[in-house]
Structure formats: C-alpha cells, structure tokens
GROMACS .gro file of C-alpha atoms in nm:
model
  318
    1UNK     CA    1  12.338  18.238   4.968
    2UNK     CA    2  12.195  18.435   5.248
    3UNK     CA    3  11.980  18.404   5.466
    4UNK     CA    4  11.649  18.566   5.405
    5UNK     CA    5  11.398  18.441   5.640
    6UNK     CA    6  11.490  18.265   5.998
    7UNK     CA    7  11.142  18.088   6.159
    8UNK     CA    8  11.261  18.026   6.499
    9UNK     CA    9  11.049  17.765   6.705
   10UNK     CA   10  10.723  17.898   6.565
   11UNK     CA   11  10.392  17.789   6.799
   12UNK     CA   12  10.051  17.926   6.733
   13UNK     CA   13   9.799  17.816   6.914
   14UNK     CA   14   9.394  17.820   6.917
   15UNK     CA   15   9.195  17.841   7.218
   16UNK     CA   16   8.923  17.568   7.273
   17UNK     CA   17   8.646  17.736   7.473
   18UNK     CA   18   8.389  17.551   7.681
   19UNK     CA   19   8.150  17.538   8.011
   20UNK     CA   20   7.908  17.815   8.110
   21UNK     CA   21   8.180  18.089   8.173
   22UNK     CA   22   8.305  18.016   7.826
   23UNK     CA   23   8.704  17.940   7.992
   24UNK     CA   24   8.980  17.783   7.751
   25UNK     CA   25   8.977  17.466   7.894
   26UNK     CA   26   9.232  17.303   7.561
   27UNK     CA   27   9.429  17.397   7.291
   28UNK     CA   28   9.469  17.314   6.883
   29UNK     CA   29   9.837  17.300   6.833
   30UNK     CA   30   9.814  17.455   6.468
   31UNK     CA   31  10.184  17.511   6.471
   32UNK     CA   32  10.374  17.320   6.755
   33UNK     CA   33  10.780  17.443   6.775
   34UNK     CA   34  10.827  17.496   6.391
   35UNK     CA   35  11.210  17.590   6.304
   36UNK     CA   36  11.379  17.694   5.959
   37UNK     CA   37  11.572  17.907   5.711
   38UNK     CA   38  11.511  18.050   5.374
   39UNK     CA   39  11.796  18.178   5.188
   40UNK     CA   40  11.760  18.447   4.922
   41UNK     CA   41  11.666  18.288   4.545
   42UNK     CA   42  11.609  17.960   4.715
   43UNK     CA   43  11.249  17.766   4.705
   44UNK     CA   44  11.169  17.580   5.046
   45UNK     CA   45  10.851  17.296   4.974
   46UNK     CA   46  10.656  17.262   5.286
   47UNK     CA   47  10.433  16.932   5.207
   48UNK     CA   48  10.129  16.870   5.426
   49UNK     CA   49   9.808  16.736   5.436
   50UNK     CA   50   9.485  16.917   5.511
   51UNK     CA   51   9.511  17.080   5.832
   52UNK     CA   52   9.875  17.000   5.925
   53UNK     CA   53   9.938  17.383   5.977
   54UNK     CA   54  10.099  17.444   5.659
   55UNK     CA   55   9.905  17.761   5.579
   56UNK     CA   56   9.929  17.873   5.871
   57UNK     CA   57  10.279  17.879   5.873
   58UNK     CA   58  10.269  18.119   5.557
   59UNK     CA   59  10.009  18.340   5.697
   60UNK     CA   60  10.218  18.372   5.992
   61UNK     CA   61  10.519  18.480   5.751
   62UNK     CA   62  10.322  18.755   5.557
   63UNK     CA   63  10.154  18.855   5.911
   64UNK     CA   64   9.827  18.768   5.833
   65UNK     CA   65   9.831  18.529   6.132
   66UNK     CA   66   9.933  18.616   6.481
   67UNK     CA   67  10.145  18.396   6.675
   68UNK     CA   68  10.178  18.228   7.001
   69UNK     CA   69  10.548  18.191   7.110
   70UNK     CA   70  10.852  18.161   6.890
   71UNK     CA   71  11.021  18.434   6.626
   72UNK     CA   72  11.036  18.503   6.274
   73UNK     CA   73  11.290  18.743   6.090
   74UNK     CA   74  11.357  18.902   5.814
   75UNK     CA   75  11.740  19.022   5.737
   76UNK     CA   76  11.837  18.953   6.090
   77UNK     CA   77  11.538  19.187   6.223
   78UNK     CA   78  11.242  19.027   6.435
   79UNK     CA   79  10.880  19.090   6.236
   80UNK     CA   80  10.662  18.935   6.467
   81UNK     CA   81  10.521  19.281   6.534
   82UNK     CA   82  10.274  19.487   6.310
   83UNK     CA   83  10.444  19.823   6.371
   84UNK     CA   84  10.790  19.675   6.279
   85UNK     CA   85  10.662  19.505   5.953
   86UNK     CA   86  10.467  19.873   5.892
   87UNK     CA   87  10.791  20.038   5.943
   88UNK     CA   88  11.020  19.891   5.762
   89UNK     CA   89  10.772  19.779   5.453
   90UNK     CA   90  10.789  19.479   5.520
   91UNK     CA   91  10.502  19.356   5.250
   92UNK     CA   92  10.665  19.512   5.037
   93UNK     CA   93  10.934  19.227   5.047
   94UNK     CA   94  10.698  18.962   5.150
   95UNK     CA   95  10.393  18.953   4.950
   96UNK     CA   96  10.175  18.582   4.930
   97UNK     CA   97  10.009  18.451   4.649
   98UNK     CA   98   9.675  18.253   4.754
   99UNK     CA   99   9.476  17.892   4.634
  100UNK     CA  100   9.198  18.048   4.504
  101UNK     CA  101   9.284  18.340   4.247
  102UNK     CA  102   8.845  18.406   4.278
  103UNK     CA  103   8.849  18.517   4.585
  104UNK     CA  104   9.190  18.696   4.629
  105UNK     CA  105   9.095  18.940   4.345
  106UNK     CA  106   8.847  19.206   4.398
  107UNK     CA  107   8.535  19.123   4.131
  108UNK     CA  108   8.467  19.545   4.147
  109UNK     CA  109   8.820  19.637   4.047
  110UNK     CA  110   8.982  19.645   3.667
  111UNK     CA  111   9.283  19.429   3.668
  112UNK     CA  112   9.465  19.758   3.616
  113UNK     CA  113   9.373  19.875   3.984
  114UNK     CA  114   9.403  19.514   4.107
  115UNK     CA  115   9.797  19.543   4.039
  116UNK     CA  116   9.812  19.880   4.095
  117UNK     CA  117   9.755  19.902   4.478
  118UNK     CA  118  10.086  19.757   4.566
  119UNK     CA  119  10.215  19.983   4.349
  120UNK     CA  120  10.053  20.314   4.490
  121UNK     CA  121  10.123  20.176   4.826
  122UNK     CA  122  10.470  20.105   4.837
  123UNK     CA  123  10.627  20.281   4.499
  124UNK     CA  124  10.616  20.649   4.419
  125UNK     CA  125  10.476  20.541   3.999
  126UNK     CA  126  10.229  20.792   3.918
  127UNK     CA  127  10.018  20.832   3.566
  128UNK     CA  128  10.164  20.653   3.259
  129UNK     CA  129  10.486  20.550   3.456
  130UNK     CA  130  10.203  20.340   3.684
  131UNK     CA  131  10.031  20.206   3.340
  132UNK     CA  132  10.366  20.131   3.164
  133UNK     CA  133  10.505  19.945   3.531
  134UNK     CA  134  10.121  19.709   3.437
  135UNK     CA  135  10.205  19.651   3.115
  136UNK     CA  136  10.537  19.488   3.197
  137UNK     CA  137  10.419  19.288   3.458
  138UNK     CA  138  10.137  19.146   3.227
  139UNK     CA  139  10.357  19.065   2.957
  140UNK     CA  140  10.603  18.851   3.224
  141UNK     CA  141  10.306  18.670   3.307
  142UNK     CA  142  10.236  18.642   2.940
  143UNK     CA  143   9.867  18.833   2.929
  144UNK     CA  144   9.807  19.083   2.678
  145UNK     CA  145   9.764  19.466   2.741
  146UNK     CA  146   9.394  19.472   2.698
  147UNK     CA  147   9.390  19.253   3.021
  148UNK     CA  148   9.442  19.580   3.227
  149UNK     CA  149   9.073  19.700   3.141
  150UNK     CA  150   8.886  19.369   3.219
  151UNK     CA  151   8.727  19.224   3.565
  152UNK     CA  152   8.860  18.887   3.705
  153UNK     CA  153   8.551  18.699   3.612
  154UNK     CA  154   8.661  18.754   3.253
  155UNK     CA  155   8.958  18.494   3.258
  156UNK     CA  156   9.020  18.128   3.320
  157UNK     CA  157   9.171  18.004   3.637
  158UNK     CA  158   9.467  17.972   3.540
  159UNK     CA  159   9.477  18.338   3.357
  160UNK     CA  160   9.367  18.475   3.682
  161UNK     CA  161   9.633  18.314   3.876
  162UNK     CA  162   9.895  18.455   3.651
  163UNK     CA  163   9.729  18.801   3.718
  164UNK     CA  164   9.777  18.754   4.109
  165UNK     CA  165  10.127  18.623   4.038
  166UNK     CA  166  10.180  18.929   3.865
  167UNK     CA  167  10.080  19.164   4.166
  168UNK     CA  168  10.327  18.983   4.379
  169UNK     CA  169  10.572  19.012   4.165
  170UNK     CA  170  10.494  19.386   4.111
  171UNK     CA  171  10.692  19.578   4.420
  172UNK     CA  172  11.009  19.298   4.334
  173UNK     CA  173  10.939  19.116   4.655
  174UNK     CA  174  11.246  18.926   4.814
  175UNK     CA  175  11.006  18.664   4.929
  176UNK     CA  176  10.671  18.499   4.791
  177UNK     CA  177  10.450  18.260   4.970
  178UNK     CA  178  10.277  18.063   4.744
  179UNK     CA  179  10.015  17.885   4.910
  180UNK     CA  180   9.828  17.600   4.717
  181UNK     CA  181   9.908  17.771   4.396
  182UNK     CA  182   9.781  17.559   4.099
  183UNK     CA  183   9.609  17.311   4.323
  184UNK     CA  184   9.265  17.426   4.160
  185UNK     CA  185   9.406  17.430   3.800
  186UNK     CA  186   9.391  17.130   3.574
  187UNK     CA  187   9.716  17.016   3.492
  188UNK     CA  188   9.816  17.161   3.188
  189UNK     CA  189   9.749  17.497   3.298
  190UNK     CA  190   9.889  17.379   3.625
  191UNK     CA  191  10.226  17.360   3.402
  192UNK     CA  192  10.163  17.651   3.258
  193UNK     CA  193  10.162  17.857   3.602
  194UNK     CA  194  10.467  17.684   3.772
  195UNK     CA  195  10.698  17.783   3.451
  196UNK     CA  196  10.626  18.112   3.458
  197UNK     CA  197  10.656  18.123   3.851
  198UNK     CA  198  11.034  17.955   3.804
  199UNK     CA  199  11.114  18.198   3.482
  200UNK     CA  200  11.065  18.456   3.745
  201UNK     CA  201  11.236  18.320   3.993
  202UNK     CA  202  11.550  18.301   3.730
  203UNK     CA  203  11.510  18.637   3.656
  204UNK     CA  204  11.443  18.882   3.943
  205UNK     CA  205  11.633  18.614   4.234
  206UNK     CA  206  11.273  18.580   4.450
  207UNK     CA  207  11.285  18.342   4.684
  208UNK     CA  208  10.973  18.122   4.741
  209UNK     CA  209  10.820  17.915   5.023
  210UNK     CA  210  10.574  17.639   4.802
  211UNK     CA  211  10.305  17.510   5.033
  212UNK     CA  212  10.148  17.244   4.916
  213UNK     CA  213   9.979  16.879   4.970
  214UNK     CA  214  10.091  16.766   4.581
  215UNK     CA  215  10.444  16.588   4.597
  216UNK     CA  216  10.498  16.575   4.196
  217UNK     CA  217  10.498  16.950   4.188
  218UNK     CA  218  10.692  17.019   4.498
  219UNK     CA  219  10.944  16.789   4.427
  220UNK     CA  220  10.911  17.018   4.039
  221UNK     CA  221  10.971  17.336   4.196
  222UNK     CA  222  11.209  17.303   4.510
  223UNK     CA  223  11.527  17.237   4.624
  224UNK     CA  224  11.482  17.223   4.997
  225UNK     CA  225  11.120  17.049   5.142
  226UNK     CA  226  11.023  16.994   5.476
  227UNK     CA  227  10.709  16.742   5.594
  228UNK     CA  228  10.465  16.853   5.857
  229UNK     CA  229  10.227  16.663   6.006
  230UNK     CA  230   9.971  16.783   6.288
  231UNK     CA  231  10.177  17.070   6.351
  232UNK     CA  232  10.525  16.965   6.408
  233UNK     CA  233  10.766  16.889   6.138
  234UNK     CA  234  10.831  16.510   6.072
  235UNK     CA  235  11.115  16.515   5.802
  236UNK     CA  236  11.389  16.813   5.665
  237UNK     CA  237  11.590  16.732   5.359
  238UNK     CA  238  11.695  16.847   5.009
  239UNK     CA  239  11.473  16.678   4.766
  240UNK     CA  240  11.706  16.401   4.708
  241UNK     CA  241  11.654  16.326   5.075
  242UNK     CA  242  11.309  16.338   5.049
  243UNK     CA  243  11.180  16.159   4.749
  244UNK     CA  244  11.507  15.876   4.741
  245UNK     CA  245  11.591  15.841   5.097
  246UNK     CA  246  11.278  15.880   5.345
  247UNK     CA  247  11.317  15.813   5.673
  248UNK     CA  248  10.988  15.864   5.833
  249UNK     CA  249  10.697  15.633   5.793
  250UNK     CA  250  10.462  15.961   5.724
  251UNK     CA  251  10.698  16.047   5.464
  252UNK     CA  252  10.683  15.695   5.302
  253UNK     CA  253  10.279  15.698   5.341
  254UNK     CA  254  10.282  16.000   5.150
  255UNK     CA  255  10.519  15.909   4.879
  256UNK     CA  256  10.332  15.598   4.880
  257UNK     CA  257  10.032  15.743   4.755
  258UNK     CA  258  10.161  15.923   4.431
  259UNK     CA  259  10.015  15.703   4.169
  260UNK     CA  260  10.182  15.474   3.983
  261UNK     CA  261  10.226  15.413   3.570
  262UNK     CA  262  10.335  15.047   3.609
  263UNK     CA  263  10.042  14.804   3.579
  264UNK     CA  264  10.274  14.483   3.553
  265UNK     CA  265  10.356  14.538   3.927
  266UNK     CA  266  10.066  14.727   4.043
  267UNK     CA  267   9.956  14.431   4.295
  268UNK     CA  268  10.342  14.460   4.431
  269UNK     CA  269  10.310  14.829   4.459
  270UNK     CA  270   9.970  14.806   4.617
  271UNK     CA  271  10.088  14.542   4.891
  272UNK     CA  272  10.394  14.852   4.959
  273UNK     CA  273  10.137  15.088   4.987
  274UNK     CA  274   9.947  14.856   5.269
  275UNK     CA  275  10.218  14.765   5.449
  276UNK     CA  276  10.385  15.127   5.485
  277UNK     CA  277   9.981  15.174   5.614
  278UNK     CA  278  10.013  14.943   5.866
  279UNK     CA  279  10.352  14.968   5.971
  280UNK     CA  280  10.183  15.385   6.045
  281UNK     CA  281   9.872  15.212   6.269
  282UNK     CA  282  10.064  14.993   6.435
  283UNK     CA  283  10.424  15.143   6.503
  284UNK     CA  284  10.288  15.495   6.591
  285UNK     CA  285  10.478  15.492   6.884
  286UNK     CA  286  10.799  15.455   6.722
  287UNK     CA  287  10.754  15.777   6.566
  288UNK     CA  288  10.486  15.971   6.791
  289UNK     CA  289  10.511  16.043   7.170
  290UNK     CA  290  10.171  15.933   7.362
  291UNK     CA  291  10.023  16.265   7.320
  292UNK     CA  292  10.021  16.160   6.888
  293UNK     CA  293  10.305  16.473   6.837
  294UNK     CA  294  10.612  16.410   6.638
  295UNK     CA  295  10.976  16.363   6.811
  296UNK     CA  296  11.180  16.648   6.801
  297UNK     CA  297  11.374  16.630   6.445
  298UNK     CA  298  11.755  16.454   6.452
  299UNK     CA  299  12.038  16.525   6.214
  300UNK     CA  300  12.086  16.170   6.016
  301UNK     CA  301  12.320  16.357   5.794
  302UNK     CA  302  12.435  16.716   5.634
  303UNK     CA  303  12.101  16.840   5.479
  304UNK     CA  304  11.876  16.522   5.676
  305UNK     CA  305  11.677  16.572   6.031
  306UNK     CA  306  11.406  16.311   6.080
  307UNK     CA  307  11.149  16.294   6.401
  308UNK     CA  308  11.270  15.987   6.509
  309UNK     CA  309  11.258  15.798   6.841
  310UNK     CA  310  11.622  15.868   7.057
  311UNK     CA  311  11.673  15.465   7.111
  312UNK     CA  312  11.558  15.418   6.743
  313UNK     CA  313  11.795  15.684   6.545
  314UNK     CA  314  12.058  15.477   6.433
  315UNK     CA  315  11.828  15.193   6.278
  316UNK     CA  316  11.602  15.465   6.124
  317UNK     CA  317  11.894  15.628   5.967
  318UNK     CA  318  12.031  15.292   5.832
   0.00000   0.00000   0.00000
C-alpha cells in the first residue's frame, strides 16, 4: 500500500504565561516529537488517555490545530500551511469525524444542508444531482430519506453519528480522523456505528486514523496502533504486538485495566493488575527520563518500537 499520510516529528506546544508582563515563562508539551505513516485503506489506532495529546494529533492532521516544529504530508506534499491545504483541497481528502455528534452538527440546519456543504464546497452537484448525491449517502449509513428534512435534535446519538459519518464520507475523502467516535454511545449502538464505519472502509478504500482511550474497540477496528502517553509515543506495533506482546509497562497498565469475565481467578488477575501498578510507581525511571517524558522509541522487531531505556533494550525485548 501507499503511503498516504507521513507525520514527521510532530511538536506542538502551549505557552504557559505568568508574572506582571504576562512572559512565557514554561511550556505544555501537548505533542513532544510524534513520528508515523498512514498508508492508503489502512486504519492506524492511536490509544491514549485523557490529555495524552491524542486529539491533538488529529486536529493537527485536518489543520484545525497549528503546530510547533515538525511536518506533516499528504502524497509526498508538506500541509503544514493553510494556503497549501486551501490550494490543493486538501479537506476535501481529509475530513474528521468528532466525539460529540451534538455539537458538530448545526441545530439551525436540515440534515439535508448539514451534508450538503461539503458538497457545494468542494463538488460542482447542483439541484436534484445534490439531493440524489444525500440520498445515497443516507442509505450507506442506513437512515431513511425522510432524514434529509429533519434537525439533529430529532435522532438518537448514535443516528446522529451516522449522519456526521455520512458528511465525511460525502466528498470520498482519502483520509478520516475519527476522534472518540462511539465513546458517548452505549454499546450496542456503539456496534452499530463501527460496522458501518468498516463496511465503508471495504467499500470506497478510506483510510482511518481511530483515536481513542477504549482498547476493545481499537484493537476491533485497526491493524496498526500506537500508545501515547503525555505527549510522546510509548509503544508502535501491529495489534498482535500490542495486545499479545507488550513491552512497555504503560502499555501493560492499560491492558491491565480492560475488565475481566473470569471470576474464578479474579483475585489472581487483581494482584496482576497491582503489581503492573507498582512496578509503573516505582520503576518510572526505567521507562521515563527525569523530566517524566518517554525514551525515544527502539525497533525490538519488524513492526515493534518500544520507549525503552538504551542499557535496558535487550531485557525489555526478551
């Protein structure tokens, strides 16, 4: 496959202001020297918790978020700039679909118009072309016609998400940043929501970037997944790397937290879960410089970097 997207030691940081002349005396390192790759009709999982810089890695794709240092492109060609992403359409290609579906969708606008401005903006579709081009996209997202002449506070959450999948979908993007997608849905419409997202996928070849804190439905939806923690990323792998061969102890802590449907060893499993918890208090430095940031990542095999320690690599890889 080729590559689609190339983030190339992404850093944005946010001033911390203080004193009577109001000078930047610190900074938060949101996103601290992030690198990857997205290849066309591939999903990439980016797992985080709240506030590791996840989403601000996606708004930084879509260029909702300016950035420090560092270079992201699309098809070989740099986008870090709003008159090159203007230029070439870029959102046409890269379009985002947000956590909450509420506040993403204008409450004054039919869902007709809602999915129409993409349309108007970057396709020529005038008149019943425009309505039929609706239509279509409604029924991949499995919502009736009628849907085109109600207001978003008609429908469930999960109905409204599939609307705002639908406008993503609408100008046959190349890329879609889905940022907390189903993360406010209960979990049968949660289901409901990630199907549809993958039928697409089958069907039109989008790639996706899946941002999200909930392991069970990354590990659902991706193939490639990557674990950042305050800023930096801890842990690259394919999913097999991930979920059966973790190397880093924030890794385990997080996989150690997915619950558990065994109660004749839940005392067992709850002693793993404290240890892995202390083993992260008291062997920070093993995996943390003294500044609390992450090592740069190693390669422990093909598909496998881990943040690990120099002097420590080969008995973390073992």
């Amino acid at each position: 496959m080729a590559e689609l997207v190339k983030i190339d030691n992404l850093q944005i940081h946010y001033p911390l202001r203080s004193g009577f002349f109001n000078r930047i005396t610190d900074y938060v390192y949101a996103v601290d020297g992030v690198s990857f790759e997205i290849e066309a009709g591939k999903t990439y999982g980016l797992i985080g918790e709240s506030g590791s810089g996840k989403s601000t890695i996606g708004k930084a794709i879509v260029g909702l978020e300016p950035i420090t240092a560092g270079d992201i492109a699309y098809n070989d060609i740099s986008v870090t700039s709003a008159r090159v992403r203007k230029n070439m359409n870029y959102n046409k290609d890269v379009q985002m679909i947000f956590q909450d579906s509420m506040s993403s969708l204008n409450p004054r606008k039919t869902i007709y118009d809602i999915i129409a401005e993409p349309l108007r903006n970057f396709t020529e579709l005038k008149d019943d072309k425009l309505t039929e081009r609706i239509k279509e996209l409604l029924a991949i997202v499995g919502l009736p016609e009628q849907t085109m002449y109600q207001y978003p506070f008609q429908f469930s959450g999960g109905q409204r998400q599939r609307i705002v999948i639908a406008r993503a979908v609408a100008t046959n993007p190349k890329l879609i940043v889905a940022d907390e997608p189903v993360s406010a849905l209960d979990l049968s419409v949660q289901a409901q929501v990630l199907n549809f997202m993958k039928k697409i996928q089958r069907e039109y070849g989008i790639a996706f970037l899946f941002i999200s804190h909930d392991l069970g439905v990354v590990r659902h939806m991706t193939e490639n997944i990557a674990i950042i923690h305050n800023g930096r990323f801890v842990e690259v792998g394919s999913r097999e790397d991930i979920f059966e061969n973790p190397q880093h102890i924030y890794t385990k802590r997080l996989l150690a937290a997915i619950p558990e449907i065994d109660i004749e060893n839940r005392e067992a499993n709850r002693e793993q879960r404290r240890e892995i918890d202390r083993k992260f208090e008291n062997d920070k430095s093993e995996f943390y410089d003294v500044d609390g940031r992450a090592y740069p990542l190693v390669d422990i095999s093909e598909t496998h970097k881990v943040a690990l320690k120099p002097e420590n690599l080969t008995e973390g890889a073992n």
